[in-house]
Coordinates of C-alpha atoms in Angstrom, one line a residue:
M8 CA 177.4 82.5 88.1
A9 CA 175.8 86.0 88.1
F10 CA 174.8 86.1 84.4
P11 CA 172.4 83.2 84.4
L12 CA 170.8 84.5 87.6
L13 CA 170.4 88.0 86.2
F14 CA 169.0 86.5 83.0
L15 CA 166.4 84.4 85.0
L16 CA 165.5 87.5 87.0
F17 CA 165.0 89.4 83.8
L18 CA 162.7 86.7 82.4
S19 CA 160.6 86.7 85.6
I20 CA 159.8 90.4 85.4
P21 CA 156.1 90.5 84.3
S22 CA 155.2 92.6 81.3
S23 CA 152.2 95.0 81.5
E24 CA 150.1 92.6 79.5
S25 CA 150.8 89.7 81.9
K26 CA 149.3 91.7 84.8
L27 CA 145.9 91.6 83.2
S28 CA 143.3 88.9 83.8
I29 CA 139.7 88.2 82.9
D30 CA 138.6 88.0 86.6
Y31 CA 140.7 91.0 87.8
Y32 CA 137.8 92.5 89.7
K33 CA 136.4 89.2 91.1
K34 CA 137.3 90.2 94.7
T35 CA 137.5 94.0 94.5
C36 CA 134.3 94.6 92.5
P37 CA 132.4 91.3 92.2
D38 CA 129.4 93.0 90.5
F39 CA 131.5 94.5 87.7
D40 CA 130.2 92.2 84.9
K41 CA 126.6 92.6 86.0
I42 CA 126.8 96.4 86.2
M43 CA 128.5 96.7 82.9
S44 CA 125.9 94.4 81.3
D45 CA 123.0 96.3 82.7
V46 CA 124.3 99.8 81.7
V47 CA 125.3 98.7 78.2
T48 CA 122.1 96.9 77.5
S49 CA 120.0 99.8 78.7
K50 CA 122.0 102.4 76.6
Q51 CA 122.0 100.3 73.4
T52 CA 118.3 99.6 73.7
A53 CA 117.5 103.3 74.0
N54 CA 120.1 104.5 71.4
P55 CA 121.0 101.8 68.8
I56 CA 123.9 103.8 67.4
T57 CA 125.8 103.3 70.7
A58 CA 127.5 100.1 69.7
A59 CA 129.1 101.4 66.5
A60 CA 129.9 104.7 68.2
T61 CA 131.6 103.0 71.2
L62 CA 133.6 100.6 68.9
R63 CA 134.9 103.7 67.0
L64 CA 135.7 105.4 70.3
F65 CA 137.7 102.4 71.5
F66 CA 139.6 102.2 68.3
H67 CA 140.5 105.9 68.3
D68 CA 141.6 105.5 71.9
C69 CA 143.8 102.5 71.4
M70 CA 145.5 103.7 68.3
V71 CA 146.9 106.8 70.1
E72 CA 149.0 106.1 73.3
G73 CA 147.4 102.7 73.6
C74 CA 144.2 101.6 75.3
D75 CA 144.4 104.0 78.2
A76 CA 141.2 106.1 78.0
S77 CA 143.2 109.1 76.9
V78 CA 140.5 110.0 74.3
L79 CA 138.0 110.5 77.1
I80 CA 139.9 113.4 78.7
S81 CA 138.3 116.9 78.2
T82 CA 140.4 119.9 77.2
N83 CA 141.1 122.6 79.8
S84 CA 143.0 125.8 79.9
F85 CA 146.2 123.9 80.5
N86 CA 145.9 121.0 78.1
K87 CA 144.5 120.5 74.5
A88 CA 143.4 116.9 74.7
E89 CA 143.0 114.2 72.1
R90 CA 139.3 115.0 71.7
E91 CA 140.3 118.3 70.0
A92 CA 142.1 116.6 67.1
D93 CA 140.0 117.0 64.0
I94 CA 139.7 113.3 63.3
N95 CA 138.0 113.0 66.8
F96 CA 135.4 115.7 66.3
S97 CA 132.9 113.2 64.8
L98 CA 133.1 110.8 67.8
A99 CA 129.5 110.4 68.9
G100 CA 128.2 111.6 72.2
D101 CA 126.4 108.3 72.9
A102 CA 129.8 106.5 73.2
F103 CA 131.1 108.9 75.8
D104 CA 127.7 108.7 77.6
V105 CA 127.7 105.0 78.0
I106 CA 131.2 105.1 79.6
V107 CA 130.1 107.9 82.0
R108 CA 127.0 105.9 83.0
A109 CA 129.0 102.8 83.6
K110 CA 131.7 104.7 85.6
T111 CA 129.0 106.4 87.7
A112 CA 127.3 103.1 88.6
L113 CA 130.6 101.4 89.4
E114 CA 131.8 104.3 91.6
L115 CA 128.7 103.9 93.7
T116 CA 129.3 100.2 94.2
C117 CA 133.1 100.0 94.3
P118 CA 134.6 103.5 94.4
G119 CA 138.1 104.0 93.0
I120 CA 138.5 100.4 91.8
V121 CA 137.6 100.2 88.1
S122 CA 139.5 102.1 85.5
C123 CA 137.9 104.0 82.6
S124 CA 140.1 102.1 80.1
D125 CA 138.7 98.8 81.4
I126 CA 135.2 100.1 81.2
L127 CA 135.7 101.2 77.6
A128 CA 137.2 97.8 76.6
Q129 CA 134.5 95.8 78.3
A130 CA 131.7 98.0 77.0
T131 CA 133.0 97.7 73.4
R132 CA 133.1 93.9 73.6
N133 CA 129.6 93.7 75.1
L134 CA 128.1 96.0 72.5
I135 CA 129.7 94.2 69.6
N136 CA 128.2 91.0 70.9
M137 CA 124.8 92.6 71.4
I138 CA 124.4 93.5 67.8
G139 CA 125.4 90.0 66.5
G140 CA 129.2 90.1 66.6
P141 CA 131.6 87.7 68.1
Y142 CA 132.3 87.3 71.8
Y143 CA 135.9 87.5 72.9
N144 CA 137.7 87.6 76.2
V145 CA 138.6 91.0 77.6
R146 CA 141.5 90.9 80.0
L147 CA 141.2 93.5 82.7
G148 CA 143.5 95.5 84.9
R149 CA 144.5 98.5 82.7
K150 CA 145.2 101.8 84.3
D151 CA 144.1 105.1 82.8
G152 CA 146.8 107.1 81.0
L153 CA 148.3 110.3 82.4
V154 CA 148.7 112.0 79.0
S155 CA 146.2 113.2 76.4
L156 CA 147.5 115.5 73.7
A157 CA 145.8 116.5 70.5
S158 CA 149.2 117.0 68.9
R159 CA 150.0 113.3 69.2
V160 CA 146.9 112.1 67.2
D161 CA 147.8 113.0 63.6
G162 CA 149.1 110.0 61.6
Q163 CA 148.2 107.4 64.3
I164 CA 144.6 106.8 63.1
P165 CA 143.8 105.7 59.5
R166 CA 142.0 108.3 57.5
S167 CA 139.5 107.8 54.7
N168 CA 141.8 109.3 52.1
M169 CA 144.9 107.4 53.2
S170 CA 146.7 105.3 50.6
L171 CA 146.7 101.6 51.3
N172 CA 150.5 101.7 51.7
R173 CA 150.2 104.3 54.4
M174 CA 147.4 102.4 56.1
I175 CA 149.4 99.2 56.1
S176 CA 152.3 101.2 57.6
V177 CA 150.2 102.7 60.4
Y178 CA 149.0 99.3 61.5
A179 CA 152.5 97.7 61.1
T180 CA 154.1 100.2 63.4
K181 CA 151.6 99.0 66.1
G182 CA 152.4 95.3 65.4
F183 CA 149.4 94.4 63.2
T184 CA 149.6 92.3 60.0
I185 CA 147.8 93.1 56.8
Q186 CA 145.2 90.4 57.5
E187 CA 144.5 91.8 61.0
M188 CA 144.1 95.2 59.4
V189 CA 141.5 93.9 57.0
A190 CA 139.7 92.1 59.8
L191 CA 139.6 95.2 62.0
N192 CA 138.3 97.2 59.0
G193 CA 135.3 94.9 59.1
A194 CA 134.1 97.0 62.0
H195 CA 132.7 99.2 59.2
T196 CA 129.9 96.7 58.9
V197 CA 128.2 99.0 61.5
G198 CA 128.3 102.8 62.0
F199 CA 128.2 105.7 59.6
S200 CA 130.4 108.2 57.8
P201 CA 129.9 111.9 57.2
C202 CA 129.3 112.8 53.5
K203 CA 132.5 114.9 53.5
E204 CA 134.6 111.7 54.0
F205 CA 133.6 110.3 50.6
S206 CA 132.3 113.4 48.7
N207 CA 135.4 113.3 46.3
R208 CA 134.2 109.9 45.2
I209 CA 130.7 111.0 44.2
F210 CA 131.0 114.6 43.1
H211 CA 133.2 115.8 40.2
Y212 CA 135.4 112.7 40.4
S213 CA 137.0 113.4 36.9
K214 CA 136.3 114.9 33.5
K215 CA 135.2 111.5 32.3
S216 CA 133.1 110.4 35.3
P217 CA 131.1 112.3 38.0
S218 CA 131.9 109.4 40.4
D219 CA 134.6 106.9 41.2
P220 CA 134.3 104.1 38.5
A221 CA 135.0 101.6 41.3
M222 CA 131.6 102.5 42.9
Y223 CA 128.4 101.0 41.6
P224 CA 126.8 103.8 39.5
K225 CA 123.3 103.6 41.1
F226 CA 124.9 103.6 44.5
A227 CA 126.9 106.7 43.6
E228 CA 123.7 108.3 42.3
A229 CA 121.8 107.6 45.5
L230 CA 124.6 109.0 47.6
R231 CA 124.7 112.2 45.6
K232 CA 121.0 112.8 46.4
I233 CA 121.5 112.0 50.1
C234 CA 124.6 114.2 50.4
A235 CA 123.4 117.0 48.1
N236 CA 123.7 119.7 50.8
Y237 CA 126.6 118.3 52.8
T238 CA 128.6 121.5 52.5
K239 CA 125.8 123.4 54.3
D240 CA 125.2 120.6 56.8
P241 CA 128.5 118.8 57.6
T242 CA 126.7 116.4 59.9
M243 CA 125.0 114.6 57.0
S244 CA 126.0 111.0 57.2
V245 CA 125.4 107.6 55.5
F246 CA 125.6 104.1 56.9
N247 CA 128.9 102.4 56.2
D248 CA 126.9 99.2 55.4
V249 CA 123.8 100.1 53.5
M250 CA 122.5 96.6 53.4
T251 CA 122.5 95.6 57.1
P252 CA 123.5 98.8 59.0
G253 CA 122.6 97.8 62.5
K254 CA 123.9 94.2 62.4
F255 CA 127.5 93.1 62.9
D256 CA 128.1 90.6 60.1
N257 CA 130.3 90.1 57.0
M258 CA 128.1 92.2 54.7
Y259 CA 130.8 95.0 54.6
F260 CA 133.1 92.7 52.7
Q261 CA 130.3 91.5 50.3
N262 CA 129.5 95.2 49.7
L263 CA 133.1 95.9 48.7
Q264 CA 132.9 93.2 46.1
K265 CA 129.9 94.8 44.5
G266 CA 131.2 98.4 44.5
L267 CA 129.2 99.4 47.5
G268 CA 132.1 100.5 49.6
L269 CA 131.7 104.0 51.0
L270 CA 135.2 105.2 51.8
A271 CA 138.1 105.2 49.4
S272 CA 140.2 103.4 52.0
D273 CA 137.5 100.7 52.2
Q274 CA 137.3 100.2 48.4
A275 CA 141.1 100.0 48.2
L276 CA 141.0 96.8 50.1
V277 CA 139.3 94.9 47.3
M278 CA 141.5 96.4 44.6
D279 CA 144.9 95.5 45.9
P280 CA 146.4 92.0 45.7
R281 CA 147.8 92.3 49.2
T282 CA 144.3 92.7 50.7
K283 CA 141.8 91.4 48.2
P284 CA 142.2 87.7 49.2
F285 CA 141.2 88.5 52.8
V286 CA 138.2 90.6 51.6
D287 CA 137.1 87.6 49.5
L288 CA 137.7 85.2 52.3
Y289 CA 135.6 87.2 54.8
A290 CA 132.9 87.9 52.3
S291 CA 132.3 84.1 51.8
N292 CA 133.0 83.0 55.3
Q293 CA 131.5 84.9 58.2
A294 CA 132.7 82.5 60.8
K295 CA 136.3 83.1 59.7
F296 CA 135.8 86.8 59.8
F297 CA 134.4 86.6 63.3
Q298 CA 137.3 84.4 64.4
D299 CA 139.9 86.8 63.0
F300 CA 138.1 89.9 64.1
A301 CA 137.9 88.6 67.7
H302 CA 141.6 87.7 67.7
A303 CA 142.5 91.2 66.3
M304 CA 140.3 92.9 68.9
E305 CA 141.9 90.9 71.8
K306 CA 145.3 92.0 70.5
L307 CA 144.2 95.6 70.0
S308 CA 142.7 95.8 73.5
V309 CA 146.1 95.2 75.1
Y310 CA 148.1 97.5 72.9
G311 CA 150.1 100.1 74.8
I312 CA 148.3 99.5 78.1
K313 CA 149.4 101.1 81.3
T314 CA 149.7 99.2 84.6
G315 CA 151.1 99.9 88.0
H316 CA 152.5 103.3 88.5
K317 CA 152.4 104.1 84.8
G318 CA 148.7 105.0 85.1
E319 CA 145.9 105.7 87.6
V320 CA 142.3 104.8 88.2
R321 CA 140.5 108.1 87.4
H322 CA 137.7 109.3 89.7
R323 CA 136.1 110.8 86.6
C324 CA 136.8 109.5 83.1
D325 CA 137.1 113.0 81.5
A326 CA 139.7 114.4 83.9
F327 CA 143.1 113.3 85.4
N328 CA 143.0 112.9 89.1
K329 CA 145.8 115.4 89.3
F330 CA 146.5 117.3 86.1
K331 CA 149.6 116.3 84.3
A332 CA 150.7 117.5 80.9

């Protein structure tokens, strides 16, 4: 019978995800792990913001077109790349730099073998672990994407002023549950946000209150002093987690419970019955947060990946091997 045979053949066709493996470079680039570890450790030691910056870069990459290093592409006269989208203007240079350094080192040892998307995924995991976060497996074998368009970014990455309904929708369209969304938001336990991203919460909030009533008053007062000149200096920023800014822990969730959330999208998590139980859970149980964050990151790291002829291994992370729109 033809039908069962065709059905079995269909089942045997591997998905892109099934082509990945932890030891993908074991034979083709046996020093991959060591080189990545050396580069990442050196960069993080010299520039401690690298971990948070790289985690954010990875997230912005994966949420648009999948985890394919499309965010690393530079704009040229033929193509306005993802980097040019306004939400990506604040991606820190240290994150791009650690990827370039790793790619350069790997090209010297095993040229044309390791993709930029694998480098970004592995660097992110290593850096999270370096600053106290959970270790999770990174399956390798991604190819780098062939498309990077600024026009495709809007609406794919959660913004600080997004309603919770909209945020949930953004994650749901990519296959993530509400709990996974909350766990991934725990990444805000490190890093920083420009004052302009939360200025509406601390300046002229309403006729009755200068700041958002959900924010601890003394915290709002301190932020107003720090961000007093943010309109003149748009680079002025504040740590997302003011208590333990350089450590990956569950303090972010504890802060939300105390009115110390920086962004409106953060504070919304502790005020809605759909998300508050997870905030409370992670605030009281760091091990559970680490477990769920690691699971969500493993899931995110294989979202929308390219394998085979759907991608390439770039010679340089900021340019397609042969330009394609």
